[in-house]
């Protein structure tokens, strides 16, 4: 990739994504291989007046050593300073920038899945809580690395694969627009309009129908689709994900019923989950099967009461830039914005009204998986039981 | 380098250096480029029963962005969780393994030295305090990287330079011995014997004489030379530095007099300090001049009252493996073990008796610089004022 492209990606993360403010501390979450973008983001943040950029690194190879050799009863232990850092970032109203991308796919394939499921790092409960509290302005953006590029474009030579992935990511992130900030503002307005149209219908549930999928996701009385950007609890706007092509909401954790087949593979921090099918009853994932990674996902879904219930339902129409590329990126940030998806685990408070705040699902985990696509249609079920087309063949009908 | 060499270096760090115990948390201090050794150390530590390996990464390029662009009044700020981590490692009686080696020499050459002097990271006060408290079993070992190899061997092609540096480091670390642990145990005994012979003389001061150097370092009544390994406050043995070729002691911070010329360049976290001369009066460094890096060192020496006074004096004879290579490594761990040296800043409590504990120098910094060599002779000054040869032409005379 060119230095200029890296610099523009950094500017997007700092100015449009996290919207870093003068005097802010900026937390980062990164992995080896992302150094060029990390350094460019640090420079952009300091130029914008950041007080300090604290780069947190996560190396999946070090985690692999733990999963293979550490004593069984230590695998859930997390150093207390990890949580202290997260809480302090919240207290300071810090910014946070995380870099997404497949890390080291298949790295844990020869690890006992039950052991892999017990170590949830780099995800930590306190950070999830701080994110959910609305005290951070934060963003997750993709950062191509040679390892990720090799996974997505296995037929290309290493340098070509990396260049091709950067090109795709630049397109997806609208860096090929004259002014990416303006382009994202426009796309944000479109997403807010779509969300408003869905919300106006006050559906009681959404019904997903497609190959292997017949799933009804019950909604709360105040379930609210949001998207196209958020605001911190004090009103500071930011874009939690770049790219973002979704409108998402917090469903009723007690009322999901039926079967759903995942339409894209999911890379769960080194474990590739393919051929996933989940059966829900009374809101709980009571049966999880997969061609690969089944035990790891089962272990995650068992970490607490909320881990087997839905925290998110998201609708993605076909007008976004990711689905059109017809590429599996093996990375949730990109793949979830290619198509409609659901997530088990913690729900976002902003996806429902304050009256239902107590009913939003809580959990230490939040795992998205992709269930949409051109063959999966989405209907809204009204309080009276009628079904109204919402997304048909990927196109909005509301 | 070969994977086997990396694995043996990791085993040396874990088993001989830090002497990691089952159930221990292991902190690490690393920089980008050291990933192969970091991962091998994590594996070796977990195999030995470590509870958790917490790798702390420091990227000098991120620091460079701060030094160039952050607001002046923020440069001394350190996130509170850095200190909390250090204190927690102490409370847990953790192990710690830091990887040494020149990081990115000259990276800060175009940075305002006054600004560079205000940001002391990755060094933090709380970690220095924990190390001095005797609660950690810790080690610092060298880790060759391409950037360091290019600095030490600029005339070789990159791969040859890295291979040559690994070969030198392996030799210096006695990895070419049949059993490095036994070799280090033997060298440790030699160093302890040398220290005992110096201590038996109960010198009042040491007198360094050579080109540009005429320095008298006053000793405390209980100043005690130590070396060849330490023990944690509960008796657990460890080797703080590998390699180690020095015997060192804590001098009287009030009684250094004269002039000293550094005999090797010093890489101070990205700032190369060359041609250094320091004049001391009544224990204080009252004049610091250098061909390069002068202002950075002056700023460091001004951070607190103890920063301009000596915390360490160390004697290195010519029988070690580093001096014989006649190579400047631009890294304190290797260069300080090539030749006698002194350090401004915090003193080690074990370098003096408990009666003098209050007189040991305290500071947030500890910066070693090399003052010995074949042309610099060291004499011991007795209470009566007589001068006794200690190290002449690099050979012990006591």
XYZ file of N, CA, C and O in Angstrom, chain B residues 249-392:
576
model
N 28.069 -1.662 42.543
C 27.815 -1.244 43.914
C 27.114 0.105 43.921
O 27.021 0.777 42.885
N 26.621 0.478 45.073
C 25.945 1.754 45.249
C 26.914 2.722 45.912
O 27.323 2.502 47.056
N 27.303 3.788 45.223
C 28.270 4.736 45.800
C 27.562 5.751 46.703
O 26.349 5.761 46.831
N 28.360 6.609 47.289
C 27.834 7.726 48.075
C 27.380 8.810 47.095
O 28.215 9.367 46.374
N 26.093 9.127 47.052
C 25.632 10.092 46.037
C 26.165 11.511 46.274
O 26.033 12.360 45.398
N 26.807 11.747 47.422
C 27.278 13.102 47.748
C 28.771 13.291 47.502
O 29.293 14.389 47.708
N 29.498 12.237 47.083
C 30.960 12.345 47.082
C 31.621 11.937 45.772
O 32.652 11.288 45.771
N 31.021 12.281 44.641
C 31.717 12.075 43.369
C 32.343 13.402 42.959
O 31.697 14.448 43.033
N 33.627 13.334 42.519
C 34.361 14.550 42.169
C 35.195 14.295 40.920
O 35.797 13.225 40.787
N 35.247 15.296 40.028
C 36.148 15.202 38.901
C 35.437 15.090 37.569
O 34.250 15.395 37.443
N 36.181 14.638 36.578
C 35.701 14.614 35.201
C 35.786 13.203 34.671
O 36.719 12.465 34.960
N 34.788 12.834 33.862
C 34.812 11.514 33.262
C 34.387 11.617 31.799
O 33.469 12.359 31.456
N 35.105 10.882 30.946
C 34.764 10.835 29.516
C 34.196 9.454 29.211
O 34.797 8.436 29.557
N 33.031 9.440 28.604
C 32.430 8.162 28.227
C 33.265 7.500 27.148
O 33.785 8.174 26.250
N 33.425 6.171 27.253
C 34.269 5.463 26.292
C 33.484 4.715 25.220
O 34.074 4.098 24.334
N 32.147 4.744 25.312
C 31.311 4.102 24.290
C 30.057 4.949 24.093
O 29.571 5.547 25.048
N 29.499 4.968 22.877
C 28.247 5.703 22.696
C 27.115 5.032 23.461
O 27.176 3.847 23.790
N 26.091 5.809 23.751
C 24.972 5.346 24.560
C 23.691 5.631 23.793
O 23.455 6.763 23.368
N 22.881 4.613 23.575
C 21.586 4.827 22.913
C 20.529 4.982 23.998
O 20.171 4.028 24.669
N 20.048 6.198 24.148
C 19.093 6.491 25.213
C 17.690 6.534 24.602
O 17.179 7.594 24.263
N 17.087 5.343 24.435
C 15.714 5.241 23.912
C 15.516 6.072 22.650
O 14.567 6.831 22.529
N 16.428 5.912 21.708
C 16.246 6.576 20.420
C 17.161 7.767 20.200
O 17.284 8.252 19.078
N 17.779 8.252 21.248
C 18.725 9.358 21.110
C 20.125 8.817 21.329
O 20.434 8.280 22.397
N 20.983 8.967 20.320
C 22.347 8.471 20.449
C 23.201 9.552 21.116
O 23.245 10.694 20.653
N 23.845 9.170 22.218
C 24.679 10.118 22.953
C 26.135 9.729 22.739
O 26.555 8.633 23.124
N 26.876 10.612 22.086
C 28.280 10.329 21.768
C 29.156 11.449 22.314
O 28.701 12.574 22.527
N 30.421 11.119 22.533
C 31.390 12.133 22.974
C 31.023 12.774 24.288
O 31.244 13.969 24.514
N 30.471 11.967 25.194
C 29.955 12.500 26.456
C 31.073 12.766 27.465
O 31.962 11.931 27.657
N 31.033 13.934 28.077
C 31.912 14.257 29.200
C 31.059 14.848 30.321
O 30.204 15.696 30.057
N 31.303 14.373 31.538
C 30.528 14.864 32.678
C 31.497 15.301 33.773
O 32.460 14.596 34.085
N 31.228 16.478 34.341
C 32.020 16.942 35.467
C 31.154 16.908 36.713
O 30.023 17.382 36.711
N 31.685 16.287 37.760
C 30.962 16.165 39.026
C 31.605 17.056 40.078
O 32.831 17.190 40.129
N 30.772 17.635 40.938
C 31.270 18.367 42.109
C 30.330 18.062 43.261
O 29.110 18.174 43.112
N 30.901 17.655 44.405
C 30.108 17.304 45.583
C 28.984 16.330 45.226
O 27.857 16.429 45.708
N 29.280 15.407 44.307
C 28.331 14.355 43.975
C 27.395 14.675 42.833
O 26.783 13.765 42.268
N 27.302 15.958 42.464
C 26.353 16.325 41.407
C 27.043 16.451 40.064
O 28.162 16.974 39.964
N 26.360 16.014 39.000
C 26.821 16.252 37.641
C 26.544 17.720 37.333
O 25.400 18.080 37.054
N 27.565 18.554 37.400
C 27.349 19.993 37.253
C 27.586 20.455 35.818
O 27.236 21.574 35.453
N 28.171 19.567 34.996
C 28.414 19.952 33.608
C 28.304 18.703 32.750
O 29.026 17.726 32.982
N 27.400 18.731 31.786
C 27.219 17.594 30.876
C 27.404 18.125 29.466
O 26.660 19.005 29.026
N 28.402 17.600 28.772
C 28.564 17.991 27.363
C 28.659 16.722 26.530
O 29.103 15.673 27.010
N 28.192 16.803 25.285
C 28.238 15.645 24.397
C 28.232 16.132 22.966
O 27.769 17.245 22.680
N 28.772 15.309 22.072
C 28.762 15.669 20.653
C 27.347 15.547 20.096
O 26.915 16.355 19.292
N 26.613 14.504 20.507
C 25.206 14.360 20.101
C 24.387 13.972 21.324
O 24.884 13.299 22.226
N 23.152 14.408 21.343
C 22.213 14.006 22.399
C 22.396 14.741 23.711
O 21.771 14.387 24.714
N 23.210 15.792 23.701
C 23.543 16.500 24.947
C 22.286 16.988 25.681
O 22.144 16.789 26.891
N 21.374 17.614 24.955
C 20.219 18.229 25.625
C 19.265 17.185 26.196
O 18.632 17.401 27.216
N 19.161 16.043 25.493
C 18.280 14.989 25.997
C 18.810 14.473 27.334
O 18.067 14.334 28.307
N 20.112 14.230 27.390
C 20.684 13.727 28.643
C 20.587 14.780 29.745
O 20.274 14.469 30.897
N 20.823 16.051 29.394
C 20.695 17.121 30.395
C 19.273 17.163 30.955
O 19.072 17.335 32.160
N 18.298 16.994 30.074
C 16.899 17.022 30.535
C 16.630 15.855 31.477
O 15.972 16.008 32.508
N 17.157 14.690 31.136
C 16.954 13.526 32.016
C 17.601 13.751 33.373
O 17.047 13.377 34.400
N 18.779 14.336 33.344
C 19.533 14.527 34.588
C 18.907 15.614 35.460
O 19.346 15.833 36.590
N 17.871 16.277 34.934
C 17.237 17.373 35.688
C 15.837 16.997 36.170
O 15.150 17.831 36.738
N 15.427 15.740 35.974
C 14.024 15.418 36.299
C 13.771 15.429 37.806
O 12.660 15.710 38.243
N 14.785 15.137 38.602
C 14.602 15.225 40.051
C 15.972 15.382 40.710
O 17.006 15.359 40.026
N 15.976 15.545 42.021
C 17.211 15.849 42.727
C 18.248 14.740 42.536
O 19.438 14.992 42.360
N 17.820 13.475 42.547
C 18.764 12.366 42.452
C 19.258 12.088 41.046
O 20.211 11.321 40.866
N 18.621 12.679 40.050
C 18.943 12.332 38.662
C 20.337 12.767 38.245
O 20.884 12.247 37.278
N 20.916 13.727 38.955
C 22.257 14.202 38.601
C 23.331 13.580 39.502
O 24.491 13.964 39.441
N 22.938 12.616 40.345
C 23.895 11.983 41.256
C 24.035 10.499 40.912
O 23.146 9.909 40.307
N 25.133 9.903 41.358
C 25.387 8.513 40.976
C 24.547 7.540 41.814
O 24.424 7.677 43.031
N 24.023 6.527 41.131
C 23.315 5.439 41.790
C 24.062 4.131 41.666
O 23.731 3.144 42.324
N 25.072 4.106 40.817
C 25.781 2.848 40.576
C 27.199 3.119 40.108
O 27.455 4.068 39.377
N 28.119 2.257 40.560
C 29.459 2.190 39.971
C 29.734 0.707 39.741
O 29.467 -0.126 40.613
N 30.210 0.375 38.542
C 30.381 -1.035 38.186
C 31.742 -1.268 37.559
O 32.227 -0.456 36.769
N 32.347 -2.381 37.941
C 33.659 -2.757 37.417
C 33.525 -3.981 36.521
O 32.882 -4.969 36.901
N 34.127 -3.884 35.337
C 34.081 -4.993 34.376
C 35.517 -5.293 33.945
O 36.203 -4.413 33.422
N 35.943 -6.501 34.176
C 37.309 -6.856 33.793
C 37.333 -7.384 32.360
O 36.287 -7.539 31.723
N 38.504 -7.670 31.859
C 38.639 -7.993 30.434
C 38.391 -9.470 30.125
O 38.536 -9.880 28.977
N 37.991 -10.262 31.116
C 37.800 -11.692 30.845
C 36.405 -12.015 30.314
O 36.126 -13.159 29.963
N 35.513 -11.033 30.232
C 34.172 -11.277 29.705
C 34.178 -11.464 28.194
O 35.207 -11.269 27.534
N 33.047 -11.829 27.656
C 32.981 -12.145 26.228
C 32.664 -10.941 25.348
O 32.822 -11.010 24.134
N 32.173 -9.845 25.931
C 31.699 -8.740 25.095
C 32.846 -7.852 24.652
O 33.007 -7.570 23.462
N 33.654 -7.422 25.639
C 34.766 -6.548 25.307
C 35.661 -7.153 24.243
O 36.154 -6.457 23.354
N 35.849 -8.484 24.291
C 36.736 -9.173 23.356
C 36.253 -9.087 21.914
O 37.037 -9.230 20.977
N 34.962 -8.858 21.702
C 34.429 -8.775 20.339
C 34.769 -7.449 19.681
O 34.640 -7.302 18.461
N 35.165 -6.452 20.507
C 35.548 -5.143 19.992
C 34.468 -4.574 19.063
O 34.759 -4.063 17.981
N 33.234 -4.696 19.489
C 32.096 -4.216 18.697
C 31.273 -3.274 19.565
O 31.015 -3.568 20.724
N 30.919 -2.128 19.007
C 29.976 -1.241 19.708
C 28.571 -1.691 19.344
O 28.214 -1.759 18.170
N 27.798 -2.045 20.371
C 26.448 -2.571 20.108
C 25.364 -1.497 20.212
O 24.212 -1.767 19.895
N 25.709 -0.301 20.633
C 24.725 0.784 20.787
C 23.556 0.355 21.656
O 22.411 0.738 21.436
N 23.829 -0.506 22.619
C 22.786 -0.984 23.527
C 23.433 -1.136 24.896
O 24.467 -1.790 25.031
N 22.799 -0.546 25.899
C 23.433 -0.489 27.215
C 23.690 -1.873 27.794
O 24.741 -2.120 28.382
N 22.749 -2.788 27.641
C 22.932 -4.112 28.240
C 24.245 -4.748 27.782
O 24.998 -5.294 28.591
N 24.526 -4.691 26.484
C 25.766 -5.291 25.993
C 26.958 -4.386 26.255
O 27.999 -4.843 26.748
N 26.816 -3.096 25.948
C 27.966 -2.211 26.072
C 28.390 -2.024 27.524
O 29.576 -1.903 27.817
N 27.434 -2.007 28.454
C 27.825 -1.793 29.867
C 28.527 -3.030 30.423
O 29.261 -2.938 31.396
N 28.276 -4.180 29.806
C 28.957 -5.386 30.261
C 30.258 -5.625 29.510
O 30.920 -6.646 29.692
N 30.588 -4.674 28.629
C 31.890 -4.727 27.955
C 32.950 -4.016 28.782
O 34.134 -4.307 28.654
N 32.521 -3.092 29.640
C 33.498 -2.218 30.282
C 32.922 -1.572 31.544
O 31.715 -1.541 31.727
N 33.798 -1.071 32.398
C 33.351 -0.441 33.644
C 32.436 0.745 33.339
O 32.559 1.387 32.289
N 31.502 1.009 34.239
C 30.535 2.077 33.980
C 30.003 2.660 35.278
O 30.193 2.097 36.361
N 29.344 3.803 35.141
C 28.620 4.418 36.258
C 27.211 4.736 35.778
O 26.948 4.747 34.573
N 26.306 4.951 36.709
C 24.937 5.330 36.334
C 24.483 6.496 37.191
O 24.667 6.490 38.412
N 23.862 7.484 36.540
C 23.160 8.521 37.300
C 21.757 8.034 37.597
O 21.182 7.239 36.851
N 21.238 8.474 38.728
C 19.860 8.110 39.088
C 19.814 7.092 40.210
O 20.744 6.969 41.013
N 18.710 6.350 40.239
C 18.401 5.471 41.371
C 19.504 4.450 41.629
O 20.072 3.870 40.705
N 19.798 4.234 42.912
C 20.770 3.228 43.310
C 20.088 1.936 43.728
O 18.915 1.936 44.105
N 20.819 0.841 43.634
C 20.291 -0.463 44.053
C 20.536 -0.654 45.553
O 21.682 -0.572 46.002
N 19.473 -0.944 46.310
C 19.641 -1.130 47.762
C 20.666 -2.219 48.084
O 21.395 -2.108 49.064
N 20.722 -3.271 47.255
C 21.627 -4.384 47.576
C 23.090 -4.002 47.406
O 23.966 -4.789 47.780
N 23.353 -2.819 46.870
C 24.725 -2.379 46.670
C 25.299 -1.658 47.874
O 26.389 -1.089 47.802
N 24.548 -1.658 48.978
C 25.044 -1.063 50.222
C 24.357 -1.760 51.390
O 23.329 -2.420 51.208
N 24.910 -1.598 52.586
C 24.334 -2.246 53.754
C 23.075 -1.539 54.231
O 22.792 -0.395 53.857
N 22.313 -2.245 55.055
C 21.049 -1.702 55.549
C 21.265 -0.407 56.322
O 20.426 0.496 56.299
N 22.434 -0.287 57.012
C 22.695 0.929 57.790
C 22.713 2.168 56.905
O 22.426 3.278 57.365
N 23.096 1.978 55.626
C 23.183 3.120 54.713
C 21.984 3.219 53.772
O 22.028 3.974 52.789
N 20.929 2.472 54.075
C 19.787 2.428 53.158
C 19.261 3.831 52.843
O 18.881 4.136 51.706
N 19.275 4.693 53.854
C 18.740 6.050 53.653
C 19.628 6.889 52.752
O 19.208 7.926 52.250
N 20.878 6.458 52.608
C 21.823 7.276 51.835
C 21.904 6.840 50.365
O 22.571 7.497 49.566
N 21.245 5.743 50.013
C 21.235 5.290 48.617
C 20.475 6.317 47.778
O 19.413 6.797 48.179
N 21.019 6.659 46.615
C 20.392 7.673 45.771
C 19.018 7.220 45.287
O 18.812 6.046 44.981
N 18.077 8.151 45.229
C 16.748 7.849 44.689
C 16.458 8.791 43.535
O 16.848 9.959 43.542
N 15.765 8.268 42.537
C 15.431 9.053 41.346
C 14.461 8.249 40.497
O 14.352 7.032 40.648
N 13.782 8.926 39.604
C 12.915 8.228 38.642
C 13.726 7.630 37.496
O 13.209 6.818 36.731
N 14.992 8.018 37.382
C 15.786 7.531 36.245
C 16.925 6.633 36.728
O 17.268 6.594 37.913
N 17.491 5.915 35.809
C 18.728 5.157 36.041
C 19.371 5.004 34.667
O 18.910 4.237 33.837
N 20.405 5.785 34.425
C 21.044 5.789 33.100
C 22.517 5.440 33.252
O 23.297 6.181 33.859
N 22.896 4.301 32.664
C 24.292 3.849 32.711
C 25.088 4.484 31.585
O 24.590 4.604 30.466
N 26.336 4.853 31.873
C 27.231 5.141 30.749
C 28.622 4.594 30.991
O 29.092 4.485 32.118
N 29.228 4.204 29.902
C 30.443 3.400 29.926
C 31.663 4.309 30.049
O 31.836 5.240 29.264
N 32.513 4.021 31.033
C 33.683 4.879 31.274
C 34.975 4.077 31.338
O 36.040 4.642 31.548
N 34.888 2.745 31.173
C 36.080 1.908 31.297
C 36.672 1.528 29.956
O 36.168 1.910 28.903
N 37.749 0.757 30.017
C 38.425 0.305 28.807
C 39.876 0.032 29.128
O 40.333 0.299 30.251
N 40.605 -0.482 28.156
C 42.004 -0.851 28.422
C 42.867 0.336 28.843
O 43.868 0.155 29.541
N 42.492 1.556 28.464
C 43.317 2.725 28.802
C 42.895 3.378 30.109
O 43.519 4.347 30.536
N 41.806 2.880 30.692
C 41.312 3.487 31.929
C 41.637 2.556 33.098
O 41.178 1.412 33.115
N 42.443 3.034 34.025
C 42.797 2.229 35.192
C 41.955 2.648 36.382
O 41.520 3.795 36.485
N 41.726 1.670 37.265
C 40.907 1.935 38.444
C 41.734 1.633 39.695
O 42.354 0.565 39.791
N 41.733 2.606 40.586
C 42.439 2.439 41.852
C 41.453 2.542 43.002
O 40.475 3.268 42.914
N 41.746 1.791 44.061
C 40.950 1.925 45.275
C 41.659 2.854 46.239
O 42.874 2.760 46.423
N 40.883 3.799 46.805
C 41.484 4.737 47.739
C 41.080 4.300 49.152
O 39.899 4.138 49.442
N 42.082 4.091 49.985
C 41.793 3.620 51.342
C 41.401 4.801 52.229
O 41.546 5.965 51.845
N 40.911 4.458 53.410
C 40.517 5.496 54.361
C 41.702 6.401 54.682
O 41.539 7.588 54.976
N 42.907 5.852 54.572
C 44.108 6.612 54.886
C 44.583 7.454 53.698
O 45.565 8.185 53.799
N 43.945 7.277 52.528
C 44.307 8.079 51.365
C 45.271 7.394 50.418
O 45.627 7.950 49.383
N 45.691 6.165 50.722
C 46.573 5.443 49.810
C 45.771 4.950 48.611
O 44.582 4.687 48.723
N 46.426 4.819 47.424
C 45.744 4.299 46.247
C 46.279 2.923 45.891
O 47.479 2.717 45.774
N 45.378 1.966 45.728
C 45.721 0.560 45.493
C 45.191 0.169 44.111
O 44.027 0.426 43.810
N 46.008 -0.449 43.249
C 45.506 -0.869 41.933
C 44.358 -1.877 42.065
O 44.463 -2.838 42.840
N 43.285 -1.641 41.311
C 42.134 -2.552 41.307
C 41.983 -3.207 39.931
O 41.968 -4.429 39.817
N 41.852 -2.375 38.914
C 41.773 -2.872 37.536
C 42.811 -2.106 36.731
O 42.700 -0.890 36.563
N 43.816 -2.792 36.212
C 44.858 -2.142 35.419
C 44.873 -2.810 34.045
O 45.019 -4.029 33.943
